[in-house]
Amino acid sequence: MKPGATEPLPPPAQLYPPASGVGDTAEDSCDPCHATLQQRKRVYGENLLPQRPSKSLLALMWLALKDKVLVLLSIAAVISLALGLFQDFGTPRTPGEPPVDWVEGVAIMIAILIVVIVGSLNDWQKERQFKALNEKKEERGVKVIRNGVEHVIDVKEVVVGDIALLEPGEIVPCDGIFLSGHNVMCDESAATGETDAIKKAPYSHCIALKDALALQVASEQTHDSDAKGTPGGQHISTHTDCFIVSGSKILEGVGRYVVVAVGTKSFNGRIMMALRTDTENTPLQLKLNVLAELIAKIGSIAGIVLFSCLMIRFFVQLGTGNPQRNANENGMTFVQILIISVTLVVVAVPEGLPLAVTLALAFATKRMTKENLLVRVLGSCETMANASVICTDKTGTLTQNVMSVVAGSIGVHAKFVRRLEQNQSRTNAADDLGSRSSHDSASNASHKRDFSIDQSHLNTILSPQLRRLFNAAIAVNSTAFEDKDEESGKTVFVGSKTETALLSFANELEWKNYREVREKAEVVQMIPFSSERKAMGVVVRLESGSHRLYVKGASEILTKLCTHHVVVSQDGPQPDNESEVVEVAEIREPQQENISRTIIFYANQTLRTIAICYRDFASWPPAGVMVTDSKEVPFEHLLSGMTLIGIVGIEDPLREGVREAVADCHKAGVAIKMCTGDNVLTARSIALQCGIFTPGGIIMEGPVFRQLGDKEILDIVPRIQVLARSSPDDKKLLVEKLRALGEIVGVTGDGTNDGPALKTANVGFSMGIAGTEVAKEASDVILMDDNFSSIVKAIMWGRCVNDAVRKFLQFQISTNVTAVVVTFVTAVASSSESSVLSAVQLLWINIIMDTFAALALATDPPSPSLLDRKPDKLSAPLFSVDMYKQILLQSTYQIIIVLIFHFLGLKILGFESTSANDTIVQTLVFNIFVFAQIFNSINSRRLDKQLNVFEGLFRNPYFVIITLIEIVVQVVIVFIGGAAFQVTRIGAREWGISLGLGAVSLPLGALIRLLPNEPFERLFIWSRLLPRPEELPTVKPDAAEWNSAIELVRDNLATFSNVRGGRVRSSSFVGKSRSARLQEHRKVPLPSIMTMVPTLIASSIGAGWAPQARGSLSDPARYDPSRSSAALWEGKFQIHPDTKSDDPIFQKWGGRGKFQSPV
């Protein structure tokens, strides 16, 4: 076979095996070329992924029960129930006293049951929603050829060896090799992030190129001195692609490919299987686990201390015989001591904490679903609260993944921009006029006629005949068409991205439907697009009998072939102008300069510029033009004397609300980093538009990033804002390094290539509409409306959940500290080892009040003010100084008033010491304690230093209703509780005291907020309630402040210091030298220091430093598009041009030849 010849394909009998194995011989069955469908399924597998075993409701409940706080509660419940049953039924009781001690243990178990059921049901429901969402997407048919016959089969029935057909708009179901077809273009952005369409070459063509390349290499080796390339001196391009990747989308063309990998062996399937890993504990869960262990220890210590104190007194009483008891009474006294000690431990455990967390998450996720946020992993909601970095994909996440016309010029002077008010920098009308010289007056006159207009208002300045001309040039000279999208159900344009953008442009302006225009046109000759001429055209016969050529293509080529342009006035078309003739004007040098300037202006913004032109012919074929054998006129003979209709700039535009969402994230202290497979200039343009690329930031390419060492990566990662040409591994590496630096990372993405990074991140966001199955499987939260701005809502809800848990903790711990101390003191002071609060009263306080408070404080809706603070670091403590202040002082106040009225209540109220009066005092103490908790729950609505605790109170009806219920129930208990609650009715004076002392919690809370934090912070650090800053930093130091050279030699300097020995360090001279202060007359005056500047500059220039004149953002290449990719990116990365010259990044990286500013 000659080099370059097409290799013949195998015969059909080998490529298209029979659908069944009936009649196969044993020899045939061993031949892989004659394998049946069953054999191919057995060997290569089916085109489906094994179902991930969904956890049953019972399994989810068991997982929920493993929570450390719930384990602690379960132990407390069992002990409390056992002792309660013994106390009720194993010991003699006072007549009329109800056996209710067992109720507390049962109530704790009910609280545990509620937590487990609510949490597991929520997880189970979300998992079912997600599963239904995916199953619906998987139901589709695929066209394949078997035994030479075309079939439509279910996507799950495709097997290796099938010949599958490719059609525009199809999502490729499995991997394959392209066999044959016409102009097949694939959008592989879901897999690679690269938005450019990939043209597929047949397998035979790739083999022919490979053979030709092998021949070229052999020729060069044989004739090393003479051969400089292939025969003829031409270079053979090896950039061909015959691989069809699963998950990619066919943009245009038709063809067929042989399936080579399905199911778990395909590109899509391998990534899906790699993402099936277990979830990690969230930061809040980890902190709550630590808190549970701490509370268990403190409670146990308090119980042991109480037990020891009471036992010491018990032994003293035994020794002195006072009071006198028999053996049975001594045994019951010991049991009573044990019970009160265990009760103290139970009181210390925050029963309502798991319920508060579960209710807050359940409430938030339910409300988030209404706001188009499907939370798959419940814990991710609170994790998102403290996200410090969001690594986002560009294509389909920040942008719409739909190429659109965003700017352009009609004729020469009318410059239109999509959303002009928000994108003033995208028009060059009347730009730089003041800088032009006086001799360039003609050019000035031309530019002064330029004007800007919003794209949506174009119809106001275009005449009807020009609109018809423009619409025909778009609709007729196009192969794109309209079809229904199977996934979204919406009608979309299918075809090349350029053509669909132009059709959408005409559709948005409500011009005549493209089908009517196309069907009405009488096409005489089609000129298909080719990469050599970078243009396509069509010749149509007009109703007048003349002919017209419509051309569109590369603007820098076609505009130079135009001699005229259409005329558009800012005042709009002239009225009563019914002529079909479009007004045109000649293109002279000023107009040509204006056109070139516009093209360069758009190129600097990385817009794909397309020129649309036309030319009229009186007859066809034109006179004096050679005609080919197929009676067609060569395209080259038509490209002259054309009229320019306009130039359009096309790009993948930003999604609605992205710019505002990025600004909100920055305000909330969340850094945004863009990771895209697209080229660096496009990435830079989008980053500038949405506000991601800011002063101090760095743009870097993936190949450069992955070659850096670990230390360099950790050094530069905080500054990276755009990572272009990045692979999935680059994005995953970036996320891993950010997490290594202590950041809480959120990742957004919609494509298959985003899967690994989505799974690696703390929280993964995927797109519900445009997102691939891989992205959804890897994510924790699905944005059902594909809107990046929904992430801001997720941050707000996450912070709301975190705040709800902290509010409840502040309230709960205050209650528990008071209850523990009061129980301890009164039990020790009591001769009968009994507490001031009975078991049933503690039941109401510890269970009902805590449960109600959990529901009330967990249902506060989010407010925009939540975005006004920075996120907490992973190492940040669960309790802040303000929270500890409130807990300490509110508990102290409650303990004081409860103990005062317990011990001195009779004297304060002026009562005699009788059983009835003792009950009144006990009721008053119980009432004071309860109302102190009710008012403290209102005080706990704020965690900051703001004084207005009632702000937004009526936005949360749950809180108002629950607080009213608590007050009503407390009143009912006092009036009709009787012996069950060991209370009695009290008078108005006692009610006034209860309410008054309880309400003091509010002004006390305001006073606590006004107290300075510094002395309390020192106290809490000393008592180990807060970590020492040097041991556990809450803010990561900025690595850019130190020169990396210092970091490298620091250890060496320390070692050298130690090697010198202790004698030098202990010398008195060394001590004096270190403590000495520079004398005034020895200080170097400023002018003396300035004399060193020339020397410093000279030495710096010798080391390779040069003044850096950075270009402006609107003109990075100084109006020279040829330099926009080469000169601009000579270095390894680019620093934002507005970065301050004294920024440490220039000292650290600028002098090492890794950054070159455009000059």
PDB file of C-alpha atoms in Angstrom, residues 479-604:
ATOM      1  CA  THR A 479     -26.835  25.390   8.046  1.00  0.00           C
ATOM      2  CA  ALA A 480     -28.012  25.623  11.661  1.00  0.00           C
ATOM      3  CA  PHE A 481     -31.609  24.752  12.516  1.00  0.00           C
ATOM      4  CA  GLU A 482     -34.076  24.802  15.374  1.00  0.00           C
ATOM      5  CA  ASP A 483     -34.883  21.690  17.400  1.00  0.00           C
ATOM      6  CA  LYS A 484     -36.265  20.665  20.794  1.00  0.00           C
ATOM      7  CA  ASP A 485     -33.735  19.909  23.515  1.00  0.00           C
ATOM      8  CA  GLU A 486     -34.503  16.500  25.044  1.00  0.00           C
ATOM      9  CA  GLU A 487     -33.186  17.471  28.480  1.00  0.00           C
ATOM     10  CA  SER A 488     -34.757  20.869  29.074  1.00  0.00           C
ATOM     11  CA  GLY A 489     -37.680  20.538  26.665  1.00  0.00           C
ATOM     12  CA  LYS A 490     -36.909  24.006  25.273  1.00  0.00           C
ATOM     13  CA  THR A 491     -36.531  24.875  21.588  1.00  0.00           C
ATOM     14  CA  VAL A 492     -32.881  25.624  20.808  1.00  0.00           C
ATOM     15  CA  PHE A 493     -30.729  26.192  17.747  1.00  0.00           C
ATOM     16  CA  VAL A 494     -28.536  23.266  16.706  1.00  0.00           C
ATOM     17  CA  GLY A 495     -25.384  23.685  14.646  1.00  0.00           C
ATOM     18  CA  SER A 496     -22.038  25.428  14.806  1.00  0.00           C
ATOM     19  CA  LYS A 497     -21.744  27.850  17.701  1.00  0.00           C
ATOM     20  CA  THR A 498     -21.163  30.818  15.380  1.00  0.00           C
ATOM     21  CA  GLU A 499     -24.276  30.148  13.307  1.00  0.00           C
ATOM     22  CA  THR A 500     -26.487  29.449  16.319  1.00  0.00           C
ATOM     23  CA  ALA A 501     -25.274  32.721  17.870  1.00  0.00           C
ATOM     24  CA  LEU A 502     -26.262  34.687  14.760  1.00  0.00           C
ATOM     25  CA  LEU A 503     -29.676  32.995  14.502  1.00  0.00           C
ATOM     26  CA  SER A 504     -30.305  33.713  18.199  1.00  0.00           C
ATOM     27  CA  PHE A 505     -29.283  37.331  17.588  1.00  0.00           C
ATOM     28  CA  ALA A 506     -31.908  37.692  14.849  1.00  0.00           C
ATOM     29  CA  ASN A 507     -34.464  35.836  16.965  1.00  0.00           C
ATOM     30  CA  GLU A 508     -33.905  38.145  19.970  1.00  0.00           C
ATOM     31  CA  LEU A 509     -34.526  41.177  17.746  1.00  0.00           C
ATOM     32  CA  GLU A 510     -37.791  39.529  16.606  1.00  0.00           C
ATOM     33  CA  TRP A 511     -36.841  39.559  12.957  1.00  0.00           C
ATOM     34  CA  LYS A 512     -38.708  37.325  10.513  1.00  0.00           C
ATOM     35  CA  ASN A 513     -38.436  33.602  11.303  1.00  0.00           C
ATOM     36  CA  TYR A 514     -35.358  32.038   9.717  1.00  0.00           C
ATOM     37  CA  ARG A 515     -37.404  29.131   8.235  1.00  0.00           C
ATOM     38  CA  GLU A 516     -39.637  31.465   6.219  1.00  0.00           C
ATOM     39  CA  VAL A 517     -36.658  33.432   4.942  1.00  0.00           C
ATOM     40  CA  ARG A 518     -34.682  30.281   4.093  1.00  0.00           C
ATOM     41  CA  GLU A 519     -37.584  28.556   2.343  1.00  0.00           C
ATOM     42  CA  LYS A 520     -38.395  31.651   0.318  1.00  0.00           C
ATOM     43  CA  ALA A 521     -34.816  32.061  -0.926  1.00  0.00           C
ATOM     44  CA  GLU A 522     -33.934  30.523  -4.300  1.00  0.00           C
ATOM     45  CA  VAL A 523     -30.383  29.247  -3.807  1.00  0.00           C
ATOM     46  CA  VAL A 524     -28.198  29.218  -6.930  1.00  0.00           C
ATOM     47  CA  GLN A 525     -24.825  28.251  -5.465  1.00  0.00           C
ATOM     48  CA  MET A 526     -23.591  27.185  -2.005  1.00  0.00           C
ATOM     49  CA  ILE A 527     -20.038  27.919  -0.875  1.00  0.00           C
ATOM     50  CA  PRO A 528     -19.396  25.766   2.240  1.00  0.00           C
ATOM     51  CA  PHE A 529     -17.070  26.901   4.991  1.00  0.00           C
ATOM     52  CA  SER A 530     -13.440  25.871   4.782  1.00  0.00           C
ATOM     53  CA  SER A 531     -10.585  26.589   7.143  1.00  0.00           C
ATOM     54  CA  GLU A 532      -8.426  27.820   4.243  1.00  0.00           C
ATOM     55  CA  ARG A 533     -10.674  30.684   3.162  1.00  0.00           C
ATOM     56  CA  LYS A 534     -12.227  31.177   6.651  1.00  0.00           C
ATOM     57  CA  ALA A 535     -15.561  32.138   5.125  1.00  0.00           C
ATOM     58  CA  MET A 536     -18.758  30.682   3.718  1.00  0.00           C
ATOM     59  CA  GLY A 537     -21.299  32.057   1.300  1.00  0.00           C
ATOM     60  CA  VAL A 538     -24.469  31.497  -0.691  1.00  0.00           C
ATOM     61  CA  VAL A 539     -25.783  32.987  -3.929  1.00  0.00           C
ATOM     62  CA  VAL A 540     -29.554  33.518  -4.231  1.00  0.00           C
ATOM     63  CA  ARG A 541     -31.822  34.743  -7.008  1.00  0.00           C
ATOM     64  CA  LEU A 542     -33.824  37.825  -6.004  1.00  0.00           C
ATOM     65  CA  GLU A 543     -37.435  38.522  -7.035  1.00  0.00           C
ATOM     66  CA  SER A 544     -36.192  41.246  -9.379  1.00  0.00           C
ATOM     67  CA  GLY A 545     -34.212  38.676 -11.357  1.00  0.00           C
ATOM     68  CA  SER A 546     -30.814  39.836 -10.130  1.00  0.00           C
ATOM     69  CA  HIS A 547     -28.568  37.760  -7.893  1.00  0.00           C
ATOM     70  CA  ARG A 548     -27.042  38.407  -4.482  1.00  0.00           C
ATOM     71  CA  LEU A 549     -24.071  36.871  -2.690  1.00  0.00           C
ATOM     72  CA  TYR A 550     -24.176  36.651   1.118  1.00  0.00           C
ATOM     73  CA  VAL A 551     -20.816  36.049   2.817  1.00  0.00           C
ATOM     74  CA  LYS A 552     -19.764  35.689   6.428  1.00  0.00           C
ATOM     75  CA  GLY A 553     -16.372  34.822   7.852  1.00  0.00           C
ATOM     76  CA  ALA A 554     -13.172  36.112   9.429  1.00  0.00           C
ATOM     77  CA  SER A 555     -13.519  39.867   9.784  1.00  0.00           C
ATOM     78  CA  GLU A 556      -9.854  40.727   9.241  1.00  0.00           C
ATOM     79  CA  ILE A 557     -10.027  39.078   5.778  1.00  0.00           C
ATOM     80  CA  LEU A 558     -13.487  40.027   4.495  1.00  0.00           C
ATOM     81  CA  THR A 559     -13.434  43.693   5.527  1.00  0.00           C
ATOM     82  CA  LYS A 560     -10.368  44.297   3.375  1.00  0.00           C
ATOM     83  CA  LEU A 561     -12.352  42.981   0.390  1.00  0.00           C
ATOM     84  CA  CYS A 562     -15.239  45.420   0.954  1.00  0.00           C
ATOM     85  CA  THR A 563     -15.453  48.705  -0.956  1.00  0.00           C
ATOM     86  CA  HIS A 564     -18.706  49.972   0.550  1.00  0.00           C
ATOM     87  CA  HIS A 565     -20.605  49.819   3.804  1.00  0.00           C
ATOM     88  CA  VAL A 566     -24.229  50.242   4.778  1.00  0.00           C
ATOM     89  CA  VAL A 567     -25.135  53.606   6.320  1.00  0.00           C
ATOM     90  CA  VAL A 568     -26.861  53.781   9.693  1.00  0.00           C
ATOM     91  CA  SER A 569     -27.824  57.056  11.366  1.00  0.00           C
ATOM     92  CA  GLN A 570     -28.166  57.641  15.087  1.00  0.00           C
ATOM     93  CA  ASP A 571     -31.449  59.436  14.386  1.00  0.00           C
ATOM     94  CA  GLY A 572     -32.919  56.291  12.863  1.00  0.00           C
ATOM     95  CA  PRO A 573     -34.307  55.606   9.376  1.00  0.00           C
ATOM     96  CA  GLN A 574     -35.956  58.347   7.367  1.00  0.00           C
ATOM     97  CA  PRO A 575     -39.773  58.155   7.483  1.00  0.00           C
ATOM     98  CA  ASP A 576     -41.758  57.310   4.353  1.00  0.00           C
ATOM     99  CA  ASN A 577     -38.765  55.630   2.759  1.00  0.00           C
ATOM    100  CA  GLU A 578     -40.416  52.647   1.105  1.00  0.00           C
ATOM    101  CA  SER A 579     -37.563  51.979  -1.316  1.00  0.00           C
ATOM    102  CA  GLU A 580     -35.997  48.511  -1.208  1.00  0.00           C
ATOM    103  CA  VAL A 581     -32.565  50.038  -1.819  1.00  0.00           C
ATOM    104  CA  VAL A 582     -30.256  50.039   1.204  1.00  0.00           C
ATOM    105  CA  GLU A 583     -28.228  53.213   1.609  1.00  0.00           C
ATOM    106  CA  VAL A 584     -24.490  52.572   1.247  1.00  0.00           C
ATOM    107  CA  ALA A 585     -21.302  54.661   1.285  1.00  0.00           C
ATOM    108  CA  GLU A 586     -17.781  54.139   0.013  1.00  0.00           C
ATOM    109  CA  ILE A 587     -15.102  52.868   2.383  1.00  0.00           C
ATOM    110  CA  ARG A 588     -12.203  55.282   2.321  1.00  0.00           C
ATOM    111  CA  GLU A 589      -9.033  55.297   4.409  1.00  0.00           C
ATOM    112  CA  PRO A 590     -10.638  56.814   7.578  1.00  0.00           C
ATOM    113  CA  GLN A 591     -13.463  54.279   7.435  1.00  0.00           C
ATOM    114  CA  GLN A 592     -10.996  51.432   6.860  1.00  0.00           C
ATOM    115  CA  GLU A 593      -8.967  52.616   9.850  1.00  0.00           C
ATOM    116  CA  ASN A 594     -12.157  52.743  11.913  1.00  0.00           C
ATOM    117  CA  ILE A 595     -13.042  49.183  10.894  1.00  0.00           C
ATOM    118  CA  SER A 596      -9.548  47.878  11.698  1.00  0.00           C
ATOM    119  CA  ARG A 597      -9.599  49.642  15.035  1.00  0.00           C
ATOM    120  CA  THR A 598     -12.961  48.060  15.863  1.00  0.00           C
ATOM    121  CA  ILE A 599     -11.747  44.564  14.956  1.00  0.00           C
ATOM    122  CA  ILE A 600      -8.629  44.983  17.118  1.00  0.00           C
ATOM    123  CA  PHE A 601     -10.737  46.401  19.950  1.00  0.00           C
ATOM    124  CA  TYR A 602     -12.950  43.296  19.921  1.00  0.00           C
ATOM    125  CA  ALA A 603      -9.958  40.983  19.547  1.00  0.00           C
ATOM    126  CA  ASN A 604      -8.406  42.474  22.678  1.00  0.00           C
TER     127      ASN A 604
END
